[in-house]
Short mmCIF file of C-alpha atoms in Angstrom, two decimals:
data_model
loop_
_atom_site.label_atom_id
_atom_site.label_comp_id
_atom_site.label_asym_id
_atom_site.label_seq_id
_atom_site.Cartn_x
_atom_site.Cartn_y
_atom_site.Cartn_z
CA UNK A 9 -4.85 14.57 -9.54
CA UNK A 10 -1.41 15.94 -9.34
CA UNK A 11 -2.82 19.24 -8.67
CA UNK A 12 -4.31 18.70 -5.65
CA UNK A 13 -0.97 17.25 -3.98
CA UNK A 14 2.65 19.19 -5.83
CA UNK A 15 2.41 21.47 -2.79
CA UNK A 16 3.74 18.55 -0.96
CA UNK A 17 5.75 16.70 -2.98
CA UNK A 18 9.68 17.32 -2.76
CA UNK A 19 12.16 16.63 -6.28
CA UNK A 20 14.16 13.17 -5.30
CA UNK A 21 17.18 15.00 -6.62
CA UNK A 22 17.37 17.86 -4.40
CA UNK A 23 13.75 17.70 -1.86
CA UNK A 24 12.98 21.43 -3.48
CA UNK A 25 9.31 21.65 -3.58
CA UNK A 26 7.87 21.21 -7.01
CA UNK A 27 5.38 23.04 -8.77
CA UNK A 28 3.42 21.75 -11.69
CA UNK A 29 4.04 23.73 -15.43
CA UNK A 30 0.92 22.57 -17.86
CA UNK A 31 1.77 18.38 -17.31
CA UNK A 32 5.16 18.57 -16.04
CA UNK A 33 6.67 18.97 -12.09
CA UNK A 34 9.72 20.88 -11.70
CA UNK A 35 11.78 22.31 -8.82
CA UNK A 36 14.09 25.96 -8.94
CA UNK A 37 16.79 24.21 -9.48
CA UNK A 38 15.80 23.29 -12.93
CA UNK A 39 14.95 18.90 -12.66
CA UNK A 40 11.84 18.44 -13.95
CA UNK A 41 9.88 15.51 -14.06
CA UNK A 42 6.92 14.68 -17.00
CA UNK A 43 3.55 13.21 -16.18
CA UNK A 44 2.68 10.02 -17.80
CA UNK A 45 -0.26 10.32 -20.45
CA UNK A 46 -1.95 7.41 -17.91
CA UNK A 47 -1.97 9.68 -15.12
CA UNK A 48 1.12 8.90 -13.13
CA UNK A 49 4.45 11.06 -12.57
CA UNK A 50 7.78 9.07 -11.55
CA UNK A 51 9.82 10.52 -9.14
CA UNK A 52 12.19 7.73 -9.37
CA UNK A 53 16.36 8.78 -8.57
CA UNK A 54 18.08 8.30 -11.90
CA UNK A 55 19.76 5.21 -10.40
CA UNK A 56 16.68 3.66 -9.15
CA UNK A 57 15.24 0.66 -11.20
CA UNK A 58 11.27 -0.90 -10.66
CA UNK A 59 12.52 -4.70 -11.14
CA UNK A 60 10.57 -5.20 -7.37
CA UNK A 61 7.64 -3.84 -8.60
CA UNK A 62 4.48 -5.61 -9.16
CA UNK A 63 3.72 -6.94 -12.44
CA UNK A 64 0.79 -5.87 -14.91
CA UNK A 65 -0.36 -9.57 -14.66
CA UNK A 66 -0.18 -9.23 -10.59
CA UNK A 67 -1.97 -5.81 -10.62
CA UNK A 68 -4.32 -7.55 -12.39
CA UNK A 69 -5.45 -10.46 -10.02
CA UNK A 70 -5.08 -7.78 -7.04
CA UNK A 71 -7.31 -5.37 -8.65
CA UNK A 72 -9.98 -8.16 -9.95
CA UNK A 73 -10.05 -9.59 -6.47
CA UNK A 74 -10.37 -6.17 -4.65
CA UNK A 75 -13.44 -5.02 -6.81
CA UNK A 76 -14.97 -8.02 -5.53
CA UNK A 77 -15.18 -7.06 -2.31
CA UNK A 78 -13.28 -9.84 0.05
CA UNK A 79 -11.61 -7.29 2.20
CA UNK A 80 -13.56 -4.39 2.70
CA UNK A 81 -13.56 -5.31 6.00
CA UNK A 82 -10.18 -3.82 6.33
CA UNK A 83 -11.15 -1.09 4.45
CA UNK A 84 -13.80 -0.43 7.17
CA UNK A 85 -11.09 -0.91 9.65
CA UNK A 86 -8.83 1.82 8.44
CA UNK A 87 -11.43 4.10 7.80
CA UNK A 88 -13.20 3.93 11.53
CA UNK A 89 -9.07 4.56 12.81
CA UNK A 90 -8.47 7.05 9.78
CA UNK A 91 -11.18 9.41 10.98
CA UNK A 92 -11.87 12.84 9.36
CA UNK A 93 -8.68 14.14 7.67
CA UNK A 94 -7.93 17.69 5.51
CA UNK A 95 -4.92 17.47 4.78
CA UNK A 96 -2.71 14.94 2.91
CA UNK A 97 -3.22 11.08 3.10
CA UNK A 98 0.04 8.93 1.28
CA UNK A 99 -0.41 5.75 0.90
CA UNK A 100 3.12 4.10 1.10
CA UNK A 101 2.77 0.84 -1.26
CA UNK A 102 -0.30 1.98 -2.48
CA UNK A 103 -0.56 -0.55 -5.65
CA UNK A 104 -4.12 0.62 -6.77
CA UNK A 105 -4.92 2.64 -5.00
CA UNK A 106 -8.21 0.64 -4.10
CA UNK A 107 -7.19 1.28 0.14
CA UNK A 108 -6.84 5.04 -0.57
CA UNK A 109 -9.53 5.50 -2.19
CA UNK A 110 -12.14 4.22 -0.05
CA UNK A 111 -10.58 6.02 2.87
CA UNK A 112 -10.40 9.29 0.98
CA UNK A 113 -14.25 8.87 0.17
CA UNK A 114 -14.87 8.68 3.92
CA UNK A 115 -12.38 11.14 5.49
CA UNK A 116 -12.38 13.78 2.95
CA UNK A 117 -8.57 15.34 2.37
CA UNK A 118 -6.23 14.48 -0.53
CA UNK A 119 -4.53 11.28 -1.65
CA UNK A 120 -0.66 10.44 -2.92
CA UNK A 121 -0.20 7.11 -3.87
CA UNK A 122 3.38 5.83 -3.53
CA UNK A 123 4.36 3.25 -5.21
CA UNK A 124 7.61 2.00 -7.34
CA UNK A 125 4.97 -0.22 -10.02
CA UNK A 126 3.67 1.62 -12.62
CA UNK A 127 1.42 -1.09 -13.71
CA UNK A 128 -0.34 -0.50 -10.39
CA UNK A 129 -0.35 3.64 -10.08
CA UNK A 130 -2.12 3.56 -13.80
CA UNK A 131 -5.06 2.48 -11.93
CA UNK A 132 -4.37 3.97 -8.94
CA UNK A 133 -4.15 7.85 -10.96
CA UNK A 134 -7.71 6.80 -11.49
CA UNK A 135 -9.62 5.93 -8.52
CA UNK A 136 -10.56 8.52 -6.98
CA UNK A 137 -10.38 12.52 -8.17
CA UNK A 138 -8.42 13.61 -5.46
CA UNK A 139 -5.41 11.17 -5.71
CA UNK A 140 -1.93 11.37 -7.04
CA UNK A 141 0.54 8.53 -8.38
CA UNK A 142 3.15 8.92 -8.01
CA UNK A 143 6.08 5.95 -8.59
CA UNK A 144 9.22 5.70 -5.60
CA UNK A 145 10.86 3.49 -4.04
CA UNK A 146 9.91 2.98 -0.49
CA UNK A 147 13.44 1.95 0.86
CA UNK A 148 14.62 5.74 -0.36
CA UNK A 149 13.95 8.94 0.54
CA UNK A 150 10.28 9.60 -0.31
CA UNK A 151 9.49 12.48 -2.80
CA UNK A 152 7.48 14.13 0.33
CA UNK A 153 8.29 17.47 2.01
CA UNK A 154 9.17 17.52 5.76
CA UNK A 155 6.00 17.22 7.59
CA UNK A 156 3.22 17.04 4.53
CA UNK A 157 1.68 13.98 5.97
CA UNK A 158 -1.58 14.34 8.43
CA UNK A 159 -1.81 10.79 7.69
CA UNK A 160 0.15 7.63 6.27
CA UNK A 161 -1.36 4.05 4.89
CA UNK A 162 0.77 1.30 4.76
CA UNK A 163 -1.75 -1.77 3.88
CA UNK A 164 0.42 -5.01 3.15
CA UNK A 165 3.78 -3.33 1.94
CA UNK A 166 7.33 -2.36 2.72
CA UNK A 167 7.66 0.11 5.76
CA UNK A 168 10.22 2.92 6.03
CA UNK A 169 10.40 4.14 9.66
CA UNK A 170 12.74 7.02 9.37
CA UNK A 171 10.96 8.39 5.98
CA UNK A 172 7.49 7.76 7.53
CA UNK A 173 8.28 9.92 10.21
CA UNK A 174 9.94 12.96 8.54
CA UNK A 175 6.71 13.20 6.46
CA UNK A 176 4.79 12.96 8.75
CA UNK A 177 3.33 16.30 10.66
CA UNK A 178 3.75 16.76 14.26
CA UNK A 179 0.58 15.11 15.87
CA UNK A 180 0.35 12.69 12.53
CA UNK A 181 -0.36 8.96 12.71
CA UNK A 182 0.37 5.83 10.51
CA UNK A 183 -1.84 3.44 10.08
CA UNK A 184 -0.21 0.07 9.14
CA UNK A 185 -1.90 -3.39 8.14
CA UNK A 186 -0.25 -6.49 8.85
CA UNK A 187 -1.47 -10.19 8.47
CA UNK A 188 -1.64 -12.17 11.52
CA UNK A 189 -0.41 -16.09 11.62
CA UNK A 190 -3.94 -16.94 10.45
CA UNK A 191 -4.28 -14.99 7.67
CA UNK A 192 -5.22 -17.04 4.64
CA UNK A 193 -4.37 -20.09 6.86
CA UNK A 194 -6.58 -23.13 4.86
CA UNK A 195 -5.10 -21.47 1.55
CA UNK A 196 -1.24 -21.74 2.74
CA UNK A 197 -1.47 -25.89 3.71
CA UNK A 198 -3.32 -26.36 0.38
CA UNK A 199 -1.52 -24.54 -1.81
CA UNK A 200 1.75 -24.47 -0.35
CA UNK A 201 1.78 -20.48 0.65
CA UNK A 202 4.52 -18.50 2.47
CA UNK A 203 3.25 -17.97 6.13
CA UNK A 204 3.34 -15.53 8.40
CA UNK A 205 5.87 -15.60 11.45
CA UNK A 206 3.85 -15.76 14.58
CA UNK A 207 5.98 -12.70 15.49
CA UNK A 208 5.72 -10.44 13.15
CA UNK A 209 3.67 -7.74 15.05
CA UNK A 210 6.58 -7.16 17.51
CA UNK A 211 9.49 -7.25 15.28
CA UNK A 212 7.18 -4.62 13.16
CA UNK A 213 6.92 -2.77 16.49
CA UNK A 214 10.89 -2.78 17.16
CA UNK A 215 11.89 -1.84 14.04
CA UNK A 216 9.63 1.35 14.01
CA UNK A 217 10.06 2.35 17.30
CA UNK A 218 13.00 4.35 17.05
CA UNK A 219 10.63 6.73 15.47
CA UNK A 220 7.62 6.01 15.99
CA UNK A 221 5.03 5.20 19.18
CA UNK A 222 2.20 2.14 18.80
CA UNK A 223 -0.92 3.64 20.51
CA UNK A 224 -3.80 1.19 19.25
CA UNK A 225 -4.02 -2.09 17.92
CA UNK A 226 -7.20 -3.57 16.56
CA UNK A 227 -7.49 -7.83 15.21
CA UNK A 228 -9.69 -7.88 12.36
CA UNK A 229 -10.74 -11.35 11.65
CA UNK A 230 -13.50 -12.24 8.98
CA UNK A 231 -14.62 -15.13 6.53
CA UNK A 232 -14.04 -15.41 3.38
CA UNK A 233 -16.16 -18.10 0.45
CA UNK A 234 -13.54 -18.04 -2.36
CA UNK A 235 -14.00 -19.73 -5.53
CA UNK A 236 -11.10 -21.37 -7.02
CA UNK A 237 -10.37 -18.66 -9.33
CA UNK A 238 -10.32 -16.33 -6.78
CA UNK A 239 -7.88 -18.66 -4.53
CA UNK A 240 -5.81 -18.40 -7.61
CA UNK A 241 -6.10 -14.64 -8.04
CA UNK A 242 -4.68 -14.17 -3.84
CA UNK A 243 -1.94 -16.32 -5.15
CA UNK A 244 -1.07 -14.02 -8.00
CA UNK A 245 -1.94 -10.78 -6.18
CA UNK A 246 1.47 -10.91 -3.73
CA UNK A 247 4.31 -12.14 -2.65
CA UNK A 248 3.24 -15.81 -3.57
CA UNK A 249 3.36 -14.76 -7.07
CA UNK A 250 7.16 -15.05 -6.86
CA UNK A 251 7.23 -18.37 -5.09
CA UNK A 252 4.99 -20.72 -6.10
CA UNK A 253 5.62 -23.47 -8.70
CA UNK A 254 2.65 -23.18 -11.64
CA UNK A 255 1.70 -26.46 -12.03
CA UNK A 256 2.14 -27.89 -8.72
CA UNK A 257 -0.17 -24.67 -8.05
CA UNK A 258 -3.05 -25.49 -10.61
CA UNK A 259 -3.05 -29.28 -9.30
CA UNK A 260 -3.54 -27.88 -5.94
CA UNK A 261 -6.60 -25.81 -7.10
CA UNK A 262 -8.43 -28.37 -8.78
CA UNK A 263 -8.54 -30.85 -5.63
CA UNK A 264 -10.13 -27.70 -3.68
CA UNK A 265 -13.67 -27.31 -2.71
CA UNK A 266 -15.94 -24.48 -4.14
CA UNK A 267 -16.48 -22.05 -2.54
CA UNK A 268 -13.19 -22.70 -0.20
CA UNK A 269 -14.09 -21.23 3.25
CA UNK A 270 -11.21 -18.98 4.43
CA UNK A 271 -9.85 -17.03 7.49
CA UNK A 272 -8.98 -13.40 6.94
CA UNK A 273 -6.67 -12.50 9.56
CA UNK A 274 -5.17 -9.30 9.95
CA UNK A 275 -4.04 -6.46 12.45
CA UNK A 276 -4.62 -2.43 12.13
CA UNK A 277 -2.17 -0.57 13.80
CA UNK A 278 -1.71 3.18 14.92
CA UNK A 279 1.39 4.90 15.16
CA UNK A 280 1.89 8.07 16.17
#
């Protein structure tokens, strides 16, 4: 709920801390800023547009195959490194809020979820009590005040060195989740999937070390028995979405076998 998190979020116009009046946020210099009736507030900059955002139909897929249960061993990952937290949690690309949540329910502390599609922070508002939605754009400054953050997720989405950092609080960590080369690897031949560069973890590492220092790194690798329509759902979850070619796609599920065994692949990373 927004209540449990204005005393650390900052107006995008001026970084004034708001203060909530009945359903609205505003800042003493007078912008104010409604909540949705679905839960959300944006905090968008008036010249900031959610074109990159995910779609209700990709929200969708990603929250259908989440529920499911395929990677909660990630989830268990990022709670173990998460530990026992009291103070905020922000979830940087948060979609729905599904990683949040589960870490929130384990760690205790309070929950913003950051993220610029408002398809995904309508479920997000709702999955657990003690998150907030609230829609930005991760490549801007983030509606956060100077060192609110004990803690910042960043599961599968865009990463912001400088902005992580000033949120964070002296002492605070990021946790970051990044596919490996194998990720999804008998799903990108047959289907015709973007990969993953075999270098990703150390360009990730050089472009946020300027602000910030890697001190743990743990693989996560796990099986996963995927019918086809949940082989279609990881295609219409992400980035594939964009990319892929629909019926050259459904041709290429219906030669699969069900269930499809497949690698999940990825790496949890702590930054502090």
């Amino acid at each position: 709920m927004l209540q449990d998190i204005e005393r650390y979020l900052a107006c995008p116009h001026c970084a004034q801390q708001l203060a909530l009046d009945g359903r609205t946020l505003r800042c003493a210099a007078g912008h104010s800023f409604d909540q949705a009736k679905q839960g959300y507030v944006s905090l968008l900059a008036g010249d900031a547009h959610t074109g990159t955002g995910d779609t209700a139909d990709m929200v969708a897929a990603r929250s259908d195959f989440l529920a499911a249960g395929h990677y909660l061993p990630i989830v268990d990952a990022l709670a173990a490194a998460a530990g026992q937290s009291e103070g905020l949690v922000a979830d940087l690309g948060a979609g729905t809020g599904y990683y949040l949540a589960h870490v929130l329910r384990r760690t205790g502390g309070v929950g913003a979820a950051l993220d610029i599609s408002k398809y995904a922070l309508r479920r997000a508002a709702k999955a657990h009590p003690s998150i907030g939605a609230v829609v930005c754009d991760a490549w801007r400054p983030l509606p956060l005040r100077d060192g609110s953050a004990d803690l910042v997720l960043n599961v599968f989405a865009p990463r912001n060195g400088p902005e992580i950092r000033r949120v964070l609080r002296p002492g605070g960590r990021l946790l970051l989740v990044s596919p490996t080369s194998r990720h999804l690897r008998e799903l990108v031949g047959a289907l015709g999937l973007l990969s993953v560069d075999e270098d990703k973890e150390r360009r990730i590492d050089e472009k946020l070390s300027p602000w910030l220092t890697r001190t743990d790194r743990v693989e996560v690798e796990f099986r996963l028995s995927l019918s086809r329509a949940d082989a279609a759902a990881v295609v219409a979850m992400g980035p594939n979405a964009w990319h892929t070619d629909s019926g050259k796609l459904a041709a290429a599920l219906a030669v699969l076998p069900e269930p499809v065994e497949v690698t999940g692949s990825v790496q949890v990373t702590t930054y502090h």
